Amino acid sequence: MGIFQKLFGTHSERELKLIYPIADKIESMRPDMIKMSDEELKAKTQEFKQRLSKGETLDDILPEAYAVVREAARRVLGMEHYRVQLIGGIVLHQGRIAEMRTGEGKTLVATLPSYLNALEGKGVHIVTVNDYLAKRDAEWMGQVHEFLGLKVGVVLNFMDNDERRAAYECDITYVTNNELGFDYLRDNMVIYKEKMVLRNLHYAIVDEVDSVLIDEARTPLIISGQSGKSTKLYEVCDSLAKVLQRGESSGELSKMDIIMGEEVKETGDFIVNEKDKLVTLTPQGIARVEQYFHLENYADAENLEIQHNMDLALRANYLMHRDQDYVVKEDQVLIVDEFTGRIMPGRRYSDGLHQAIEAKEHVKVKRESKTLATITFQNFFNKFDKKAGMTGTALTEEKEFRDIYGMDVITIPTNKPVLRQDHQDAVYKTKREKLKAVIDEVERAHKTGQPILVGTVNIDSSEELSLLLRKRGIPHKVLNAKFHEMEAEIVADAGLHGAVTIATNMAGRGTDIKLDEQAKAAGGLKIIGTERHEARRIDNQLRGRSGRQGDPGESRFYISLEDDLMRLFGSERMLAAFNALGVPENEQIEHKMLSDAIEKAQTKIEGNNYGIRKRLLDYDQVMNEQREVIYGERRRVLDGESMREVILKMITDIVENTVDSCLSDDHSSDQWDMEMLNAQLLQVFPLEPVAITDGSKFNKSKLKHLIKEKAVKLYEAKEAEFPEVEQLREIERVILLKAIDRKWMDHIDDMDQLRQGIGLQAYGQKDPLVEYKMAGYEMFEAMTSSIQEETVKTLFRIRVEQKVEREQVAKVTGTNKDDTAVREPKRRDVKKVYPNDPCPCGSGKKYKQCCGRIK
């Protein structure tokens, strides 16, 4: 701890000193609130709204509003906010992250800032990690808000647009991060404003904020449609990948080895680098692929698709593991969230990896998708005017919250002291010895009746442990992605006397494990971690399941030197040292050096993951700026603004660009290639060929002016074709929307392709990100020009179709040669028709010889 911290305390302690007086004020109002009748308490909501309309701020009414919610919760739920919960509520209102230990009642805390901010009438979103929690909290905590006269809604996966819109129109809306993000993207794909479901993004309270804004921020939200590519190549490449031989590499070369001309020795057909998640073909493997596909040179540009599909097939077979990264259920490959152990329905790996896994597992390979809309969670949540979050574990990631989201982390003290004992890690040489020690410890504790929660890092491990427990005859429940429907029920029972529960790392997050009296007497909930997670917060989250609200409990992690974390990121010298010690089998190793090594490995991975997320954000920032422009234009169209000025500017820009690209400034007007210019203009405007009569007096700006005049006259003539000009305005909006959407979707795809290959710029000593920004800007400019051309071109080629509407009783006024009744059109739908014009009835005769004759 530094001298500054010793003198002035930590950041959280300093900030809390400023908050305590507000909490004192709220608590002092308790006697007055208790005296109020239900009607008086409910009337406070209207009173607060009036005070806000007269110029008071949310901060001015905060103490009284929080006191009202506190009293309402006491009456409706029988739960009264503790002082620490009031402090947490103040932190959330300030747009910060409240770090509150598990079991401190974060769900109840959210009722305070959500009520206060909902009084502005701009909407509050309470964001949770799954549908179960969204529904539970809306029904449970929503009672408090509804008692006080506010409307509460919930958005669930199966809801249609009307139900979603109604939920978002409520004062407070409970919704998952995925549903909220996808609704935002879908809203920016609609063609009528009435189809939109979201209101403005005003204030969000994110529950389990580290899970939403950090763990899930590595993969962007993507809405996709099917592309026309065949899926056969995935299956062919998978067959080949399965018969290739895995090899070994002699390791990385030192600088001296390179100077001495040493080479890396590789065996087999491919090498797997688990640390960096890469699979590379060896020269021998490349030769086999060339032979299989009858290729002369595997590295040729024309073989890019085969290269890409082979890479995917190798990754699917040797880096992606069933029941760890994904599960196969009902002939589908479903992704498992590596942090929560939950299935993520509707999510698919991008860039063809999902199809490669489907080929590997012999399920139906779905067509590769084309990205229609995409956004990262970082950029999405930064669109909110104000956001706040709560979690049990955020302090280790404070730098990321501050840098990317502009939110600081305030650690809230616990209501009661934590009595849980966190034991030193138990380390074993092999995985087999570790599992035996875990089962022995479960058996020993189970005999005493102490409830036990065993945390695993993936489904595979949980099923392996379950098998070993069954062999010992120990009754238990398994909670993993395969049984997530029973999640809440299993988690709630985990604190009962004699219960043994196996769960993937954070399954059941958001549900409290309550102990019965016998369980407390037996020592409280015992947490056994079977492997350290990549992130320290996830380990802390597992530990935090025990010792809630002053309950007894204990925790210990069991680790082996063969665990992925130690194998891939632990120091090789350390492992060699332990091997040299000759530790007997089944003996526990305890050493400070080991604990330090584990901590270092986790810190290293957290740094890597932060780097990945930061890079993702840097690249998405380019797309984000472009997305803002496009979505802004779409919004103007949806809001029903007249696009006349926009269209006129498009016409002007197209003329300028076409003349500049066809005619050189260096040539005199008699040397201009007018044929080429007319051909280019004709692709957009149905203009008569432009001819120069007096060449000596003509220059480019005069020519541009002449063409612009002709094009604008054409546009005005088009306007005159419509009986009501608003009809054309609506058509312009429809055409512009279609053009924007089509070109934007293609642009997303092109930018994705650009990003895949931009890394190669580093070989030329160029920063790939800078090159990506420059190329992305040029591509955006090209897309904008393309939108202009397509819009104007379509607009000039539309024709007015005369609507023929029936009268209430259709009146036959004559028959044509096919004996088909000819109905008299309504006058307001018909332009003036002259005797020699074609007859509007479509007979092909002149009007005077057909319907005009029988009038």
Short mmCIF file of N, CA and C in Angstrom, two decimals, residues 158-297:
data_model
loop_
_atom_site.label_atom_id
_atom_site.label_comp_id
_atom_site.label_asym_id
_atom_site.label_seq_id
_atom_site.Cartn_x
_atom_site.Cartn_y
_atom_site.Cartn_z
N PHE A 158 -38.89 -15.18 -26.28
CA PHE A 158 -39.97 -15.64 -27.18
C PHE A 158 -40.96 -14.55 -27.56
N MET A 159 -40.81 -13.34 -27.00
CA MET A 159 -41.83 -12.30 -27.21
C MET A 159 -41.80 -11.73 -28.63
N ASP A 160 -42.99 -11.33 -29.12
CA ASP A 160 -43.06 -10.71 -30.44
C ASP A 160 -42.84 -9.19 -30.30
N ASN A 161 -42.83 -8.50 -31.43
CA ASN A 161 -42.50 -7.07 -31.43
C ASN A 161 -43.47 -6.22 -30.61
N ASP A 162 -44.76 -6.52 -30.70
CA ASP A 162 -45.75 -5.72 -29.96
C ASP A 162 -45.55 -5.85 -28.46
N GLU A 163 -45.26 -7.10 -28.02
CA GLU A 163 -45.03 -7.32 -26.58
C GLU A 163 -43.76 -6.62 -26.13
N ARG A 164 -42.73 -6.65 -26.98
CA ARG A 164 -41.46 -5.98 -26.65
C ARG A 164 -41.67 -4.47 -26.54
N ARG A 165 -42.38 -3.92 -27.52
CA ARG A 165 -42.60 -2.47 -27.53
C ARG A 165 -43.33 -2.04 -26.26
N ALA A 166 -44.35 -2.83 -25.88
CA ALA A 166 -45.12 -2.50 -24.67
C ALA A 166 -44.21 -2.56 -23.43
N ALA A 167 -43.31 -3.55 -23.40
CA ALA A 167 -42.40 -3.69 -22.25
C ALA A 167 -41.42 -2.52 -22.17
N TYR A 168 -40.89 -2.11 -23.33
CA TYR A 168 -39.94 -0.99 -23.34
C TYR A 168 -40.61 0.35 -23.05
N GLU A 169 -41.93 0.44 -23.30
CA GLU A 169 -42.66 1.67 -23.02
C GLU A 169 -42.88 1.87 -21.52
N CYS A 170 -42.70 0.79 -20.74
CA CYS A 170 -42.89 0.89 -19.28
C CYS A 170 -41.82 1.79 -18.67
N ASP A 171 -42.07 2.21 -17.43
CA ASP A 171 -41.11 3.08 -16.73
C ASP A 171 -39.80 2.33 -16.47
N ILE A 172 -39.93 1.04 -16.11
CA ILE A 172 -38.75 0.22 -15.80
C ILE A 172 -38.88 -1.09 -16.56
N THR A 173 -37.84 -1.47 -17.28
CA THR A 173 -37.87 -2.69 -18.10
C THR A 173 -36.73 -3.62 -17.71
N TYR A 174 -37.07 -4.86 -17.38
CA TYR A 174 -36.06 -5.89 -17.11
C TYR A 174 -35.79 -6.64 -18.41
N VAL A 175 -34.53 -6.80 -18.77
CA VAL A 175 -34.19 -7.41 -20.06
C VAL A 175 -32.77 -7.97 -20.01
N THR A 176 -32.48 -8.99 -20.81
CA THR A 176 -31.10 -9.52 -20.85
C THR A 176 -30.26 -8.66 -21.80
N ASN A 177 -28.95 -8.70 -21.61
CA ASN A 177 -28.05 -7.91 -22.45
C ASN A 177 -28.17 -8.30 -23.93
N ASN A 178 -28.34 -9.58 -24.21
CA ASN A 178 -28.44 -10.03 -25.61
C ASN A 178 -29.72 -9.51 -26.26
N GLU A 179 -30.85 -9.66 -25.57
CA GLU A 179 -32.13 -9.20 -26.14
C GLU A 179 -32.09 -7.70 -26.41
N LEU A 180 -31.53 -6.95 -25.47
CA LEU A 180 -31.47 -5.49 -25.60
C LEU A 180 -30.59 -5.10 -26.79
N GLY A 181 -29.43 -5.74 -26.91
CA GLY A 181 -28.51 -5.45 -28.02
C GLY A 181 -29.10 -5.81 -29.37
N PHE A 182 -29.72 -6.99 -29.44
CA PHE A 182 -30.33 -7.43 -30.71
C PHE A 182 -31.53 -6.55 -31.09
N ASP A 183 -32.31 -6.12 -30.08
CA ASP A 183 -33.44 -5.23 -30.38
C ASP A 183 -32.93 -3.90 -30.96
N TYR A 184 -31.80 -3.43 -30.46
CA TYR A 184 -31.22 -2.18 -30.99
C TYR A 184 -30.83 -2.38 -32.47
N LEU A 185 -30.20 -3.52 -32.77
CA LEU A 185 -29.80 -3.78 -34.16
C LEU A 185 -31.02 -3.95 -35.06
N ARG A 186 -32.01 -4.71 -34.56
CA ARG A 186 -33.23 -4.93 -35.37
C ARG A 186 -33.97 -3.61 -35.61
N ASP A 187 -33.98 -2.73 -34.61
CA ASP A 187 -34.63 -1.42 -34.77
C ASP A 187 -33.98 -0.62 -35.90
N ASN A 188 -32.70 -0.86 -36.12
CA ASN A 188 -32.00 -0.13 -37.18
C ASN A 188 -32.02 -0.87 -38.51
N MET A 189 -32.95 -1.84 -38.60
CA MET A 189 -33.16 -2.54 -39.87
C MET A 189 -34.62 -2.41 -40.33
N VAL A 190 -35.49 -1.81 -39.48
CA VAL A 190 -36.91 -1.72 -39.85
C VAL A 190 -37.11 -0.67 -40.94
N ILE A 191 -38.23 -0.80 -41.66
CA ILE A 191 -38.49 0.18 -42.73
C ILE A 191 -39.62 1.15 -42.36
N TYR A 192 -40.27 0.92 -41.22
CA TYR A 192 -41.28 1.86 -40.72
C TYR A 192 -41.01 2.14 -39.25
N LYS A 193 -41.10 3.39 -38.88
CA LYS A 193 -40.80 3.79 -37.50
C LYS A 193 -41.68 3.04 -36.50
N GLU A 194 -42.93 2.75 -36.91
CA GLU A 194 -43.88 2.08 -36.01
C GLU A 194 -43.41 0.67 -35.63
N LYS A 195 -42.50 0.11 -36.44
CA LYS A 195 -42.01 -1.26 -36.19
C LYS A 195 -40.90 -1.28 -35.13
N MET A 196 -40.36 -0.10 -34.78
CA MET A 196 -39.29 -0.04 -33.79
C MET A 196 -39.85 -0.39 -32.41
N VAL A 197 -39.02 -0.99 -31.56
CA VAL A 197 -39.52 -1.39 -30.23
C VAL A 197 -38.87 -0.59 -29.11
N LEU A 198 -37.65 -0.11 -29.30
CA LEU A 198 -36.92 0.57 -28.23
C LEU A 198 -37.25 2.05 -28.14
N ARG A 199 -37.15 2.56 -26.91
CA ARG A 199 -37.16 4.01 -26.72
C ARG A 199 -35.70 4.46 -26.77
N ASN A 200 -35.44 5.73 -26.44
CA ASN A 200 -34.06 6.20 -26.37
C ASN A 200 -33.32 5.47 -25.25
N LEU A 201 -32.02 5.31 -25.42
CA LEU A 201 -31.22 4.60 -24.42
C LEU A 201 -30.79 5.63 -23.37
N HIS A 202 -31.52 5.66 -22.24
CA HIS A 202 -31.30 6.71 -21.24
C HIS A 202 -30.45 6.24 -20.06
N TYR A 203 -30.95 5.24 -19.32
CA TYR A 203 -30.23 4.80 -18.10
C TYR A 203 -30.30 3.29 -17.99
N ALA A 204 -29.14 2.66 -17.83
CA ALA A 204 -29.09 1.20 -17.69
C ALA A 204 -28.40 0.82 -16.39
N ILE A 205 -29.01 -0.13 -15.67
CA ILE A 205 -28.37 -0.73 -14.49
C ILE A 205 -28.04 -2.15 -14.89
N VAL A 206 -26.75 -2.47 -14.95
CA VAL A 206 -26.32 -3.80 -15.43
C VAL A 206 -25.99 -4.69 -14.24
N ASP A 207 -26.80 -5.73 -14.06
CA ASP A 207 -26.52 -6.72 -13.00
C ASP A 207 -25.41 -7.64 -13.51
N GLU A 208 -24.57 -8.13 -12.59
CA GLU A 208 -23.40 -8.95 -12.97
C GLU A 208 -22.63 -8.24 -14.07
N VAL A 209 -22.25 -7.00 -13.80
CA VAL A 209 -21.68 -6.11 -14.82
C VAL A 209 -20.37 -6.66 -15.41
N ASP A 210 -19.60 -7.40 -14.61
CA ASP A 210 -18.34 -7.95 -15.15
C ASP A 210 -18.62 -9.02 -16.19
N SER A 211 -19.68 -9.81 -15.98
CA SER A 211 -20.03 -10.86 -16.94
C SER A 211 -20.48 -10.24 -18.27
N VAL A 212 -21.30 -9.18 -18.17
CA VAL A 212 -21.88 -8.57 -19.38
C VAL A 212 -20.85 -7.71 -20.13
N LEU A 213 -20.16 -6.83 -19.41
CA LEU A 213 -19.31 -5.84 -20.09
C LEU A 213 -17.87 -6.30 -20.29
N ILE A 214 -17.48 -7.41 -19.66
CA ILE A 214 -16.10 -7.88 -19.85
C ILE A 214 -16.07 -9.27 -20.47
N ASP A 215 -16.71 -10.24 -19.80
CA ASP A 215 -16.63 -11.61 -20.32
C ASP A 215 -17.25 -11.75 -21.71
N GLU A 216 -18.40 -11.10 -21.91
CA GLU A 216 -19.09 -11.25 -23.19
C GLU A 216 -18.65 -10.22 -24.23
N ALA A 217 -17.74 -9.31 -23.82
CA ALA A 217 -17.35 -8.23 -24.74
C ALA A 217 -16.35 -8.69 -25.80
N ARG A 218 -15.87 -9.94 -25.69
CA ARG A 218 -14.91 -10.43 -26.69
C ARG A 218 -15.60 -10.82 -27.99
N THR A 219 -16.91 -11.14 -27.89
CA THR A 219 -17.63 -11.51 -29.11
C THR A 219 -18.73 -10.49 -29.38
N PRO A 220 -18.74 -9.87 -30.58
CA PRO A 220 -19.77 -8.88 -30.88
C PRO A 220 -21.13 -9.52 -31.11
N LEU A 221 -22.18 -8.72 -30.99
CA LEU A 221 -23.53 -9.18 -31.36
C LEU A 221 -23.64 -9.11 -32.88
N ILE A 222 -24.16 -10.16 -33.48
CA ILE A 222 -24.26 -10.20 -34.95
C ILE A 222 -25.65 -10.69 -35.35
N ILE A 223 -26.32 -9.94 -36.22
CA ILE A 223 -27.55 -10.45 -36.85
C ILE A 223 -27.16 -10.87 -38.26
N SER A 224 -27.48 -12.10 -38.61
CA SER A 224 -27.00 -12.59 -39.91
C SER A 224 -28.12 -13.20 -40.73
N GLY A 225 -27.87 -13.24 -42.02
CA GLY A 225 -28.78 -13.91 -42.96
C GLY A 225 -27.97 -14.95 -43.72
N GLN A 226 -28.63 -15.81 -44.46
CA GLN A 226 -27.90 -16.88 -45.15
C GLN A 226 -27.22 -16.36 -46.40
N SER A 227 -26.01 -16.86 -46.63
CA SER A 227 -25.34 -16.55 -47.89
C SER A 227 -25.54 -17.74 -48.83
N GLY A 228 -25.18 -17.58 -50.07
CA GLY A 228 -25.47 -18.63 -51.05
C GLY A 228 -24.39 -19.69 -51.19
N LYS A 229 -23.37 -19.66 -50.28
CA LYS A 229 -22.25 -20.59 -50.45
C LYS A 229 -22.63 -22.02 -50.12
N SER A 230 -22.04 -22.97 -50.85
CA SER A 230 -22.29 -24.40 -50.60
C SER A 230 -21.60 -24.83 -49.31
N THR A 231 -22.17 -25.87 -48.66
CA THR A 231 -21.58 -26.35 -47.41
C THR A 231 -20.74 -27.62 -47.62
N LYS A 232 -20.64 -28.08 -48.87
CA LYS A 232 -19.97 -29.36 -49.14
C LYS A 232 -18.49 -29.33 -48.75
N LEU A 233 -17.82 -28.19 -48.99
CA LEU A 233 -16.38 -28.10 -48.74
C LEU A 233 -16.05 -28.32 -47.26
N TYR A 234 -16.97 -27.91 -46.36
CA TYR A 234 -16.73 -28.12 -44.93
C TYR A 234 -16.59 -29.61 -44.63
N GLU A 235 -17.49 -30.40 -45.23
CA GLU A 235 -17.49 -31.85 -44.97
C GLU A 235 -16.25 -32.52 -45.57
N VAL A 236 -15.85 -32.06 -46.76
CA VAL A 236 -14.66 -32.63 -47.42
C VAL A 236 -13.41 -32.33 -46.59
N CYS A 237 -13.27 -31.08 -46.15
CA CYS A 237 -12.10 -30.69 -45.36
C CYS A 237 -12.08 -31.38 -44.00
N ASP A 238 -13.28 -31.62 -43.44
CA ASP A 238 -13.35 -32.32 -42.15
C ASP A 238 -12.85 -33.76 -42.29
N SER A 239 -13.25 -34.43 -43.38
CA SER A 239 -12.78 -35.81 -43.61
C SER A 239 -11.26 -35.86 -43.69
N LEU A 240 -10.67 -34.88 -44.38
CA LEU A 240 -9.21 -34.86 -44.51
C LEU A 240 -8.56 -34.55 -43.17
N ALA A 241 -9.10 -33.57 -42.43
CA ALA A 241 -8.51 -33.17 -41.13
C ALA A 241 -8.47 -34.34 -40.16
N LYS A 242 -9.48 -35.22 -40.24
CA LYS A 242 -9.56 -36.35 -39.30
C LYS A 242 -8.47 -37.40 -39.54
N VAL A 243 -7.94 -37.48 -40.78
CA VAL A 243 -6.92 -38.51 -41.07
C VAL A 243 -5.49 -37.96 -41.03
N LEU A 244 -5.35 -36.64 -40.91
CA LEU A 244 -4.00 -36.06 -40.82
C LEU A 244 -3.40 -36.40 -39.46
N GLN A 245 -2.06 -36.54 -39.43
CA GLN A 245 -1.36 -36.93 -38.20
C GLN A 245 -0.89 -35.71 -37.43
N ARG A 246 -1.22 -35.66 -36.14
CA ARG A 246 -0.77 -34.55 -35.28
C ARG A 246 0.72 -34.72 -34.99
N GLY A 247 1.45 -33.62 -35.10
CA GLY A 247 2.90 -33.69 -34.88
C GLY A 247 3.35 -32.83 -33.72
N GLU A 248 4.67 -32.73 -33.57
CA GLU A 248 5.26 -31.92 -32.50
C GLU A 248 6.25 -30.94 -33.11
N SER A 249 6.46 -29.83 -32.40
CA SER A 249 7.46 -28.85 -32.84
C SER A 249 8.59 -28.82 -31.83
N SER A 250 9.81 -28.57 -32.32
CA SER A 250 10.96 -28.56 -31.42
C SER A 250 11.01 -27.30 -30.56
N GLY A 251 10.02 -26.42 -30.70
CA GLY A 251 9.94 -25.22 -29.86
C GLY A 251 10.44 -23.98 -30.58
N GLU A 252 10.35 -22.85 -29.86
CA GLU A 252 10.75 -21.58 -30.46
C GLU A 252 12.27 -21.45 -30.46
N LEU A 253 12.78 -20.75 -31.47
CA LEU A 253 14.22 -20.56 -31.59
C LEU A 253 14.66 -19.32 -30.83
N SER A 254 15.83 -19.41 -30.18
CA SER A 254 16.40 -18.23 -29.54
C SER A 254 17.10 -17.40 -30.62
N LYS A 255 17.51 -16.17 -30.26
CA LYS A 255 18.21 -15.32 -31.22
C LYS A 255 19.50 -15.99 -31.69
N MET A 256 20.19 -16.65 -30.76
CA MET A 256 21.45 -17.33 -31.11
C MET A 256 21.19 -18.45 -32.11
N ASP A 257 20.10 -19.21 -31.91
CA ASP A 257 19.76 -20.30 -32.85
C ASP A 257 19.57 -19.76 -34.27
N ILE A 258 18.86 -18.60 -34.35
CA ILE A 258 18.60 -18.00 -35.68
C ILE A 258 19.91 -17.58 -36.33
N ILE A 259 20.83 -16.97 -35.50
CA ILE A 259 22.14 -16.54 -36.03
C ILE A 259 22.93 -17.75 -36.53
N MET A 260 22.80 -18.86 -35.79
CA MET A 260 23.54 -20.08 -36.15
C MET A 260 22.85 -20.86 -37.28
N GLY A 261 21.73 -20.34 -37.76
CA GLY A 261 21.04 -20.98 -38.89
C GLY A 261 20.23 -22.21 -38.50
N GLU A 262 19.89 -22.34 -37.22
CA GLU A 262 19.08 -23.47 -36.77
C GLU A 262 17.65 -23.34 -37.29
N GLU A 263 16.96 -24.44 -37.46
CA GLU A 263 15.57 -24.42 -37.91
C GLU A 263 14.69 -25.17 -36.92
N VAL A 264 13.42 -24.74 -36.86
CA VAL A 264 12.46 -25.47 -36.01
C VAL A 264 12.17 -26.81 -36.67
N LYS A 265 12.29 -27.87 -35.90
CA LYS A 265 12.01 -29.21 -36.44
C LYS A 265 10.56 -29.57 -36.15
N GLU A 266 9.81 -29.91 -37.22
CA GLU A 266 8.41 -30.26 -37.07
C GLU A 266 8.16 -31.67 -37.57
N THR A 267 7.31 -32.40 -36.84
CA THR A 267 6.94 -33.75 -37.27
C THR A 267 5.45 -33.76 -37.58
N GLY A 268 4.97 -34.84 -38.21
CA GLY A 268 3.54 -34.99 -38.49
C GLY A 268 3.03 -34.03 -39.55
N ASP A 269 1.69 -33.95 -39.66
CA ASP A 269 1.05 -33.13 -40.70
C ASP A 269 0.65 -31.73 -40.21
N PHE A 270 0.46 -31.60 -38.89
CA PHE A 270 0.09 -30.29 -38.35
C PHE A 270 0.55 -30.18 -36.90
N ILE A 271 0.69 -28.92 -36.44
CA ILE A 271 1.12 -28.64 -35.07
C ILE A 271 0.00 -27.86 -34.38
N VAL A 272 -0.33 -28.25 -33.14
CA VAL A 272 -1.35 -27.55 -32.36
C VAL A 272 -0.67 -26.70 -31.29
N ASN A 273 -0.95 -25.39 -31.32
CA ASN A 273 -0.44 -24.48 -30.29
C ASN A 273 -1.63 -24.08 -29.42
N GLU A 274 -1.81 -24.82 -28.29
CA GLU A 274 -2.99 -24.57 -27.43
C GLU A 274 -2.92 -23.22 -26.76
N LYS A 275 -1.71 -22.76 -26.47
CA LYS A 275 -1.53 -21.50 -25.75
C LYS A 275 -2.10 -20.33 -26.55
N ASP A 276 -1.74 -20.28 -27.84
CA ASP A 276 -2.21 -19.18 -28.70
C ASP A 276 -3.43 -19.57 -29.53
N LYS A 277 -3.96 -20.79 -29.28
CA LYS A 277 -5.14 -21.30 -29.99
C LYS A 277 -4.94 -21.28 -31.51
N LEU A 278 -3.84 -21.89 -31.97
CA LEU A 278 -3.52 -21.94 -33.40
C LEU A 278 -3.24 -23.37 -33.82
N VAL A 279 -3.61 -23.70 -35.06
CA VAL A 279 -3.23 -24.99 -35.67
C VAL A 279 -2.59 -24.66 -37.01
N THR A 280 -1.36 -25.17 -37.23
CA THR A 280 -0.67 -24.88 -38.50
C THR A 280 -0.22 -26.17 -39.17
N LEU A 281 -0.36 -26.19 -40.49
CA LEU A 281 0.10 -27.34 -41.26
C LEU A 281 1.62 -27.33 -41.38
N THR A 282 2.23 -28.49 -41.31
CA THR A 282 3.67 -28.62 -41.55
C THR A 282 3.89 -28.77 -43.06
N PRO A 283 5.14 -28.67 -43.57
CA PRO A 283 5.38 -28.91 -45.00
C PRO A 283 4.83 -30.26 -45.46
N GLN A 284 4.95 -31.27 -44.59
CA GLN A 284 4.42 -32.61 -44.93
C GLN A 284 2.90 -32.57 -45.06
N GLY A 285 2.24 -31.82 -44.13
CA GLY A 285 0.78 -31.69 -44.17
C GLY A 285 0.32 -30.95 -45.41
N ILE A 286 1.05 -29.89 -45.79
CA ILE A 286 0.71 -29.11 -46.99
C ILE A 286 0.76 -30.01 -48.23
N ALA A 287 1.79 -30.86 -48.28
CA ALA A 287 1.94 -31.79 -49.42
C ALA A 287 0.74 -32.74 -49.50
N ARG A 288 0.27 -33.20 -48.34
CA ARG A 288 -0.88 -34.12 -48.33
C ARG A 288 -2.17 -33.42 -48.79
N VAL A 289 -2.34 -32.15 -48.38
CA VAL A 289 -3.52 -31.38 -48.81
C VAL A 289 -3.48 -31.14 -50.32
N GLU A 290 -2.29 -30.80 -50.84
CA GLU A 290 -2.13 -30.57 -52.28
C GLU A 290 -2.47 -31.84 -53.06
N GLN A 291 -2.02 -32.98 -52.54
CA GLN A 291 -2.28 -34.26 -53.21
C GLN A 291 -3.80 -34.58 -53.18
N TYR A 292 -4.43 -34.31 -52.03
CA TYR A 292 -5.85 -34.62 -51.83
C TYR A 292 -6.74 -33.80 -52.77
N PHE A 293 -6.41 -32.49 -52.90
CA PHE A 293 -7.24 -31.59 -53.72
C PHE A 293 -6.67 -31.39 -55.13
N HIS A 294 -5.60 -32.12 -55.47
CA HIS A 294 -4.94 -32.00 -56.78
C HIS A 294 -4.52 -30.55 -57.06
N LEU A 295 -3.80 -29.96 -56.13
CA LEU A 295 -3.34 -28.57 -56.27
C LEU A 295 -1.87 -28.55 -56.63
N GLU A 296 -1.48 -27.56 -57.44
CA GLU A 296 -0.05 -27.39 -57.75
C GLU A 296 0.66 -26.67 -56.60
N ASN A 297 0.01 -25.62 -56.10
CA ASN A 297 0.62 -24.86 -55.00
C ASN A 297 -0.48 -24.43 -54.03
#
